[in-house]
């Protein structure tokens, strides 16, 4: 993965074996520009923020600083300024790029919501009556958001069994959810909603998200208060945060909405935040789906307006994910649940292996790209994770 | 409220007008013992942790340090050691006592779950089939956990209307939930469940919680992913964290459970963590309910074992709340939803005022106490909040 000059995503890296020398860097080509080392040479504003172990201090500075830093880095890289502290990317270790404050997961793909409804609640209409009136969401566990590459321990838990009493053991339906996540930089005040138009004043950028899910645990636990342990064991994110400024060429009109959203969600008169991003999911190296983010019913700007309409405050480091990205076609869905229709229709990989849900040792990688200026592609890097067995025996 | 020698709860206070001189203190009688100032004199271990703006650093030290500090403070106060830095409590300002990492809310009162089920889902059995097999819970918003006394802005949101399309505006059904919250001190490792017996190695103590809830928003949004904006606008906690060591005399056997819990939740052979704590809810100064924590079906130790059975890691500052505490009688319930049976049976206050849900200007205070050694009561202080109007007009 070689990042172009129009992407310039931010991350946290280290070079020492113990990982203690973490600092902020920007990816370019096959290299990392060490911003802690370059801050003085490039006369970066907010220079102290780049020697930190997370992006949070930089994120809190807001759009004017974000833009000035990006401009200076672009200038330095395109003017081939000498002696820039560029390190080969394969020599650095990447870490969780920011400290996650609150983590919210939305459910904003119409196709995913309809598919999940049909699979989980076959006797009811696939969409609940609220779905087309609001971006449905819930809070997840921010303490188990991990960086790409972190092994995913198969979780144990309760699942339905034929006896009426639940069974207990390692999940048999370990799944993925391919999503995009949005990272809040500038906090807001408790009691004051953030309107649709202020999206760019608060949100810094986007990451890839794999919201690992245990479908059997979820099916048993989620009534009446929603998913809990089925999701809280791990959520993986990509190490490089792509700034919104890199996504301006990817902005498109979202799908038509019927009925019209309430005023606080109505983006008909505003510049829209639909995004033409194509994602790719690889299972053990084989592409199994290409979810199109352009089909998302609710945009990240609408999600932010909804999240705060009750006065909930934002903090630097808040992460909210789009929900599983699924297009209308079977090869465009963002979960194995949909790809195998609830486990009833296994997929066959090119090497002949069949899968419904994930087996121990399986590795999933999600990538994405979007149009940039002058035909360049904006790349998100990847979020990758390998499943390792549940420690056995289960705890007493 | 005068705290006895067997309580000694921890909080964070300041004396400067700008609140910048925050530090850790312990409440005793009508005073606060300034631990930052007393650390050297009392030869406290972890002395540096008391000059912090939150309890987190102290909490991370673990049970041996927690106990040694408590012992030394008890000795100093009972030996009437001279020149202790004791400040009158009415001269200090109290702050959020710890930085909340993840916030989880459980749903562990059988009476509350049955009442809520009957009110919200009258056509279905009141308990979902999973309820007696696990402490049902969900993640809440840690960024909107506020300290007692913080004004509660009435949230706006969507609610069902007769037209089929939702209405939007300030909630008409603003409610409380009286709960107890448990505060994690010692973190755990991702992928490694925390067994029932390790409760006391991780959890430091307890606070009072008022989980403010907008019932009309909740009823419309909560299918299929659970409560979201109905809860995320504010959760109030008491400023004083009562150590588990102060609750040893309050430990009792929890109610009998049928069916028997799965092994990871089975506390039949262990010393139980039922707690004989009586709570009191005051609305505008009048006691409206006395919820008995002793009736809770699932204990905080079981909640912790469940929360981590999928390998989810704990962090210092994690807060998990019991769920609304409701006893079997109408004057023992922990919410107005139950007290007024979904708003159909208003309560009448001694001054003749009627209430179903909260009006602007209403103030709710929750207190609690438990048996201590030698007939002393262990007090939790209080969690208090007043409702202020929704800013109008609603945002565009």
Tab-separated table of C-alpha atoms in Angstrom, chain B residues 7-308:
chain	number	residue	atom	x	y	z
B	7	UNK	CA	-17.515	4.807	55.763
B	8	UNK	CA	-14.573	7.027	54.751
B	9	UNK	CA	-15.560	7.529	51.113
B	10	UNK	CA	-13.193	9.042	48.542
B	11	UNK	CA	-13.840	12.052	46.341
B	12	UNK	CA	-12.218	14.900	44.451
B	13	UNK	CA	-12.624	18.438	45.755
B	14	UNK	CA	-11.347	21.949	45.221
B	15	UNK	CA	-11.297	25.139	47.257
B	16	UNK	CA	-10.128	27.719	44.680
B	17	UNK	CA	-12.949	29.592	42.920
B	18	UNK	CA	-11.850	28.314	39.501
B	19	UNK	CA	-11.775	24.689	40.694
B	20	UNK	CA	-8.228	24.239	39.416
B	21	UNK	CA	-6.783	22.978	42.700
B	22	UNK	CA	-8.540	19.635	42.544
B	23	UNK	CA	-7.230	16.904	44.757
B	24	UNK	CA	-8.332	13.726	46.499
B	25	UNK	CA	-10.081	13.803	49.849
B	26	UNK	CA	-11.913	11.512	52.240
B	27	UNK	CA	-15.177	12.551	53.895
B	28	UNK	CA	-15.436	12.231	57.670
B	29	UNK	CA	-18.142	13.802	59.797
B	30	UNK	CA	-18.837	17.179	58.238
B	31	UNK	CA	-15.258	17.542	57.013
B	32	UNK	CA	-12.977	16.503	54.186
B	33	UNK	CA	-9.557	15.140	54.950
B	34	UNK	CA	-7.228	16.555	52.294
B	35	UNK	CA	-5.180	13.516	51.285
B	36	UNK	CA	-2.802	15.463	49.078
B	37	UNK	CA	-1.872	17.540	52.129
B	38	UNK	CA	-1.962	14.622	54.583
B	39	UNK	CA	-0.062	12.040	52.540
B	40	UNK	CA	3.321	12.683	54.071
B	41	UNK	CA	2.110	13.097	57.662
B	42	UNK	CA	0.117	9.843	57.459
B	43	UNK	CA	2.856	8.008	55.524
B	44	UNK	CA	0.295	6.983	52.901
B	45	UNK	CA	1.453	4.607	50.178
B	46	UNK	CA	0.801	5.819	46.617
B	47	UNK	CA	1.148	9.356	47.942
B	48	UNK	CA	1.480	10.908	44.477
B	49	UNK	CA	-1.965	9.666	43.536
B	50	UNK	CA	-3.728	12.089	45.894
B	51	UNK	CA	-2.590	15.288	44.195
B	52	UNK	CA	-4.413	14.179	41.046
B	53	UNK	CA	-7.647	15.601	39.617
B	54	UNK	CA	-9.291	12.191	39.631
B	55	UNK	CA	-9.190	9.051	41.734
B	56	UNK	CA	-8.014	6.937	38.804
B	57	UNK	CA	-4.354	6.717	39.739
B	58	UNK	CA	-5.221	5.675	43.293
B	59	UNK	CA	-7.822	3.199	42.029
B	60	UNK	CA	-5.267	1.497	39.779
B	61	UNK	CA	-3.079	0.582	42.782
B	62	UNK	CA	-5.281	-2.298	43.880
B	63	UNK	CA	-6.626	-3.805	47.089
B	64	UNK	CA	-3.442	-3.946	49.167
B	65	UNK	CA	-2.847	-0.208	48.775
B	66	UNK	CA	-6.564	0.615	49.131
B	67	UNK	CA	-6.593	-1.221	52.462
B	68	UNK	CA	-3.380	0.255	53.787
B	69	UNK	CA	-4.510	3.783	52.993
B	70	UNK	CA	-7.872	3.158	54.651
B	71	UNK	CA	-6.202	1.721	57.735
B	72	UNK	CA	-3.861	4.673	58.102
B	73	UNK	CA	-6.661	7.188	57.701
B	74	UNK	CA	-8.801	5.343	60.229
B	75	UNK	CA	-5.897	5.309	62.704
B	76	UNK	CA	-5.222	9.004	62.236
B	77	UNK	CA	-8.848	10.018	62.690
B	78	UNK	CA	-9.518	7.804	65.688
B	79	UNK	CA	-6.279	8.705	67.457
B	80	UNK	CA	-7.234	12.389	67.105
B	81	UNK	CA	-3.887	13.077	65.532
B	82	UNK	CA	-3.216	16.814	65.708
B	83	UNK	CA	-3.032	19.199	62.780
B	84	UNK	CA	-4.794	16.946	60.267
B	85	UNK	CA	-5.759	18.929	57.156
B	86	UNK	CA	-9.531	18.733	57.696
B	87	UNK	CA	-11.684	21.242	55.803
B	88	UNK	CA	-15.373	21.960	56.435
B	89	UNK	CA	-17.275	20.128	53.713
B	90	UNK	CA	-19.557	23.080	53.053
B	91	UNK	CA	-16.517	25.109	52.001
B	92	UNK	CA	-15.288	22.783	49.259
B	93	UNK	CA	-16.569	22.087	45.793
B	94	UNK	CA	-16.988	18.467	44.760
B	95	UNK	CA	-16.128	17.204	41.269
B	96	UNK	CA	-16.591	14.066	39.224
B	97	UNK	CA	-14.550	11.692	41.391
B	98	UNK	CA	-12.998	9.621	38.616
B	99	UNK	CA	-12.549	9.697	34.861
B	100	UNK	CA	-15.109	7.267	33.533
B	101	UNK	CA	-13.616	4.789	31.066
B	102	UNK	CA	-16.519	2.622	29.859
B	103	UNK	CA	-19.992	2.910	31.337
B	104	UNK	CA	-22.264	-0.140	31.385
B	105	UNK	CA	-25.802	-0.185	32.679
B	106	UNK	CA	-27.346	-3.463	33.821
B	107	UNK	CA	-30.992	-4.385	34.295
B	108	UNK	CA	-30.779	-6.674	37.272
B	109	UNK	CA	-33.878	-6.008	39.376
B	110	UNK	CA	-36.500	-8.671	38.743
B	111	UNK	CA	-39.280	-6.358	39.879
B	112	UNK	CA	-38.088	-3.515	37.648
B	113	UNK	CA	-37.659	-5.781	34.624
B	114	UNK	CA	-41.138	-7.228	35.114
B	115	UNK	CA	-42.683	-3.797	35.597
B	116	UNK	CA	-40.890	-2.314	32.580
B	117	UNK	CA	-41.843	-5.317	30.462
B	118	UNK	CA	-45.520	-4.995	31.412
B	119	UNK	CA	-45.519	-1.259	30.684
B	120	UNK	CA	-43.408	-1.232	27.476
B	121	UNK	CA	-44.436	-4.586	25.968
B	122	UNK	CA	-47.913	-5.352	27.358
B	123	UNK	CA	-48.611	-8.023	24.738
B	124	UNK	CA	-45.589	-10.145	25.590
B	125	UNK	CA	-44.353	-12.017	28.672
B	126	UNK	CA	-42.806	-9.370	30.959
B	127	UNK	CA	-39.403	-11.078	31.107
B	128	UNK	CA	-37.513	-12.002	27.934
B	129	UNK	CA	-36.392	-15.687	27.920
B	130	UNK	CA	-32.755	-14.735	28.610
B	131	UNK	CA	-33.406	-12.638	31.736
B	132	UNK	CA	-32.979	-15.334	34.405
B	133	UNK	CA	-29.879	-16.709	32.668
B	134	UNK	CA	-27.726	-13.580	32.545
B	135	UNK	CA	-27.500	-10.032	33.897
B	136	UNK	CA	-28.779	-8.168	30.819
B	137	UNK	CA	-26.791	-4.999	30.187
B	138	UNK	CA	-25.750	-2.471	27.565
B	139	UNK	CA	-23.108	0.192	27.131
B	140	UNK	CA	-23.989	3.806	27.935
B	141	UNK	CA	-22.218	7.093	27.226
B	142	UNK	CA	-19.307	7.635	29.591
B	143	UNK	CA	-18.743	11.202	28.345
B	144	UNK	CA	-22.037	12.379	29.816
B	145	UNK	CA	-21.588	10.937	33.301
B	146	UNK	CA	-21.772	14.036	35.503
B	147	UNK	CA	-21.345	14.710	39.191
B	148	UNK	CA	-24.292	15.313	41.514
B	149	UNK	CA	-25.575	18.868	41.284
B	150	UNK	CA	-24.985	19.259	37.552
B	151	UNK	CA	-28.170	20.719	35.998
B	152	UNK	CA	-30.024	18.296	33.724
B	153	UNK	CA	-31.061	19.893	30.441
B	154	UNK	CA	-34.348	18.407	29.248
B	155	UNK	CA	-33.387	16.581	26.032
B	156	UNK	CA	-35.154	16.936	22.701
B	157	UNK	CA	-35.756	13.995	20.439
B	158	UNK	CA	-38.090	11.966	18.318
B	159	UNK	CA	-41.182	10.336	19.741
B	160	UNK	CA	-44.042	8.344	18.290
B	161	UNK	CA	-47.059	10.332	17.170
B	162	UNK	CA	-50.503	9.316	15.986
B	163	UNK	CA	-49.773	10.433	12.421
B	164	UNK	CA	-47.365	7.558	11.862
B	165	UNK	CA	-44.473	9.977	11.373
B	166	UNK	CA	-42.606	10.800	14.561
B	167	UNK	CA	-42.949	14.129	16.375
B	168	UNK	CA	-39.875	16.073	17.496
B	169	UNK	CA	-39.443	18.189	20.600
B	170	UNK	CA	-38.464	18.235	24.258
B	171	UNK	CA	-39.166	14.927	25.959
B	172	UNK	CA	-42.528	14.767	27.724
B	173	UNK	CA	-41.601	11.755	29.803
B	174	UNK	CA	-38.406	12.636	31.621
B	175	UNK	CA	-37.720	10.011	34.250
B	176	UNK	CA	-35.131	8.883	36.769
B	177	UNK	CA	-33.578	5.518	37.484
B	178	UNK	CA	-32.212	4.993	40.991
B	179	UNK	CA	-29.211	2.704	40.799
B	180	UNK	CA	-25.966	1.769	42.464
B	181	UNK	CA	-22.780	1.987	40.378
B	182	UNK	CA	-19.583	-0.010	40.807
B	183	UNK	CA	-16.172	1.461	40.061
B	184	UNK	CA	-13.342	-0.624	38.602
B	185	UNK	CA	-9.859	0.053	39.910
B	186	UNK	CA	-7.616	-2.696	38.599
B	187	UNK	CA	-7.668	-3.373	34.853
B	188	UNK	CA	-7.792	-6.828	33.269
B	189	UNK	CA	-6.218	-8.316	30.158
B	190	UNK	CA	-8.061	-8.476	26.823
B	191	UNK	CA	-9.146	-12.053	26.140
B	192	UNK	CA	-9.104	-13.120	29.809
B	193	UNK	CA	-12.424	-13.313	31.668
B	194	UNK	CA	-12.542	-12.145	35.296
B	195	UNK	CA	-14.106	-14.910	37.392
B	196	UNK	CA	-16.786	-14.304	40.024
B	197	UNK	CA	-14.307	-14.721	42.885
B	198	UNK	CA	-12.052	-11.916	41.605
B	199	UNK	CA	-14.666	-9.174	42.086
B	200	UNK	CA	-12.832	-7.662	45.069
B	201	UNK	CA	-9.497	-7.663	43.241
B	202	UNK	CA	-10.833	-5.327	40.555
B	203	UNK	CA	-13.713	-3.309	41.981
B	204	UNK	CA	-12.863	-0.507	44.380
B	205	UNK	CA	-16.225	0.761	45.519
B	206	UNK	CA	-19.699	2.068	44.802
B	207	UNK	CA	-21.525	5.301	44.009
B	208	UNK	CA	-25.154	6.318	43.695
B	209	UNK	CA	-26.374	6.650	40.122
B	210	UNK	CA	-29.333	8.456	38.607
B	211	UNK	CA	-29.673	7.206	35.052
B	212	UNK	CA	-31.938	9.959	33.678
B	213	UNK	CA	-34.212	8.541	30.983
B	214	UNK	CA	-36.528	10.020	28.359
B	215	UNK	CA	-39.265	7.395	28.105
B	216	UNK	CA	-40.941	8.670	24.952
B	217	UNK	CA	-37.617	8.839	23.097
B	218	UNK	CA	-36.762	5.367	24.412
B	219	UNK	CA	-40.047	3.791	23.341
B	220	UNK	CA	-39.565	4.988	19.767
B	221	UNK	CA	-35.826	4.430	19.244
B	222	UNK	CA	-35.000	1.262	21.158
B	223	UNK	CA	-35.919	-1.438	18.635
B	224	UNK	CA	-33.808	-3.239	17.529
B	225	UNK	CA	-30.515	-2.034	19.092
B	226	UNK	CA	-31.565	-0.815	22.554
B	227	UNK	CA	-31.715	2.563	24.321
B	228	UNK	CA	-29.464	5.285	22.881
B	229	UNK	CA	-30.431	8.986	23.017
B	230	UNK	CA	-33.054	8.268	25.676
B	231	UNK	CA	-30.188	7.764	28.124
B	232	UNK	CA	-27.072	9.404	26.709
B	233	UNK	CA	-27.865	13.047	27.595
B	234	UNK	CA	-26.842	12.677	31.261
B	235	UNK	CA	-26.112	10.147	33.989
B	236	UNK	CA	-25.505	11.603	37.451
B	237	UNK	CA	-23.304	10.013	40.098
B	238	UNK	CA	-22.668	10.855	43.732
B	239	UNK	CA	-19.350	12.576	44.476
B	240	UNK	CA	-18.228	10.131	47.196
B	241	UNK	CA	-17.043	6.641	46.259
B	242	UNK	CA	-17.757	4.223	49.123
B	243	UNK	CA	-15.066	1.509	49.271
B	244	UNK	CA	-16.152	-2.136	49.189
B	245	UNK	CA	-14.298	-2.443	52.487
B	246	UNK	CA	-17.011	-0.269	54.043
B	247	UNK	CA	-19.736	-2.619	52.791
B	248	UNK	CA	-18.582	-5.878	54.386
B	249	UNK	CA	-21.328	-5.725	57.044
B	250	UNK	CA	-23.942	-5.138	54.357
B	251	UNK	CA	-23.211	-8.384	52.502
B	252	UNK	CA	-26.153	-10.759	52.454
B	253	UNK	CA	-27.318	-13.722	50.434
B	254	UNK	CA	-29.005	-12.660	47.195
B	255	UNK	CA	-32.549	-13.905	46.445
B	256	UNK	CA	-32.899	-17.579	45.523
B	257	UNK	CA	-32.482	-18.121	41.786
B	258	UNK	CA	-34.457	-20.543	39.661
B	259	UNK	CA	-33.178	-21.854	37.282
B	260	UNK	CA	-29.646	-22.168	38.677
B	261	UNK	CA	-27.204	-19.871	36.862
B	262	UNK	CA	-24.543	-21.255	34.522
B	263	UNK	CA	-21.253	-22.114	36.287
B	264	UNK	CA	-19.546	-18.787	35.513
B	265	UNK	CA	-22.427	-16.985	37.277
B	266	UNK	CA	-23.056	-19.499	40.051
B	267	UNK	CA	-22.334	-17.884	43.411
B	268	UNK	CA	-23.967	-20.592	45.536
B	269	UNK	CA	-20.625	-21.831	46.854
B	270	UNK	CA	-19.006	-18.420	47.195
B	271	UNK	CA	-19.351	-15.659	49.753
B	272	UNK	CA	-22.212	-13.749	48.222
B	273	UNK	CA	-22.317	-10.126	47.143
B	274	UNK	CA	-25.952	-9.384	47.796
B	275	UNK	CA	-26.001	-6.016	49.588
B	276	UNK	CA	-28.456	-4.809	52.224
B	277	UNK	CA	-28.597	-1.198	51.082
B	278	UNK	CA	-31.737	0.907	51.415
B	279	UNK	CA	-32.159	3.756	48.991
B	280	UNK	CA	-34.428	6.763	49.259
B	281	UNK	CA	-35.716	8.913	46.410
B	282	UNK	CA	-36.851	12.483	47.088
B	283	UNK	CA	-38.758	14.535	44.533
B	284	UNK	CA	-38.682	18.226	45.432
B	285	UNK	CA	-37.837	17.254	48.980
B	286	UNK	CA	-40.554	14.636	49.467
B	287	UNK	CA	-39.691	10.961	49.814
B	288	UNK	CA	-41.488	9.116	47.005
B	289	UNK	CA	-39.854	5.688	47.214
B	290	UNK	CA	-37.452	3.526	49.222
B	291	UNK	CA	-35.886	0.942	46.871
B	292	UNK	CA	-34.260	-2.037	48.631
B	293	UNK	CA	-31.016	-3.103	46.934
B	294	UNK	CA	-31.246	-6.424	48.818
B	295	UNK	CA	-33.909	-7.576	46.343
B	296	UNK	CA	-31.576	-7.388	43.295
B	297	UNK	CA	-31.556	-10.678	41.399
B	298	UNK	CA	-27.980	-10.404	40.076
B	299	UNK	CA	-25.119	-9.193	42.263
B	300	UNK	CA	-22.325	-6.812	41.185
B	301	UNK	CA	-19.899	-9.759	41.281
B	302	UNK	CA	-22.054	-11.653	38.800
B	303	UNK	CA	-22.366	-8.559	36.647
B	304	UNK	CA	-18.571	-8.268	36.480
B	305	UNK	CA	-18.151	-11.959	35.617
B	306	UNK	CA	-20.731	-11.601	32.851
B	307	UNK	CA	-19.280	-8.358	31.511
B	308	UNK	CA	-15.900	-10.018	30.991
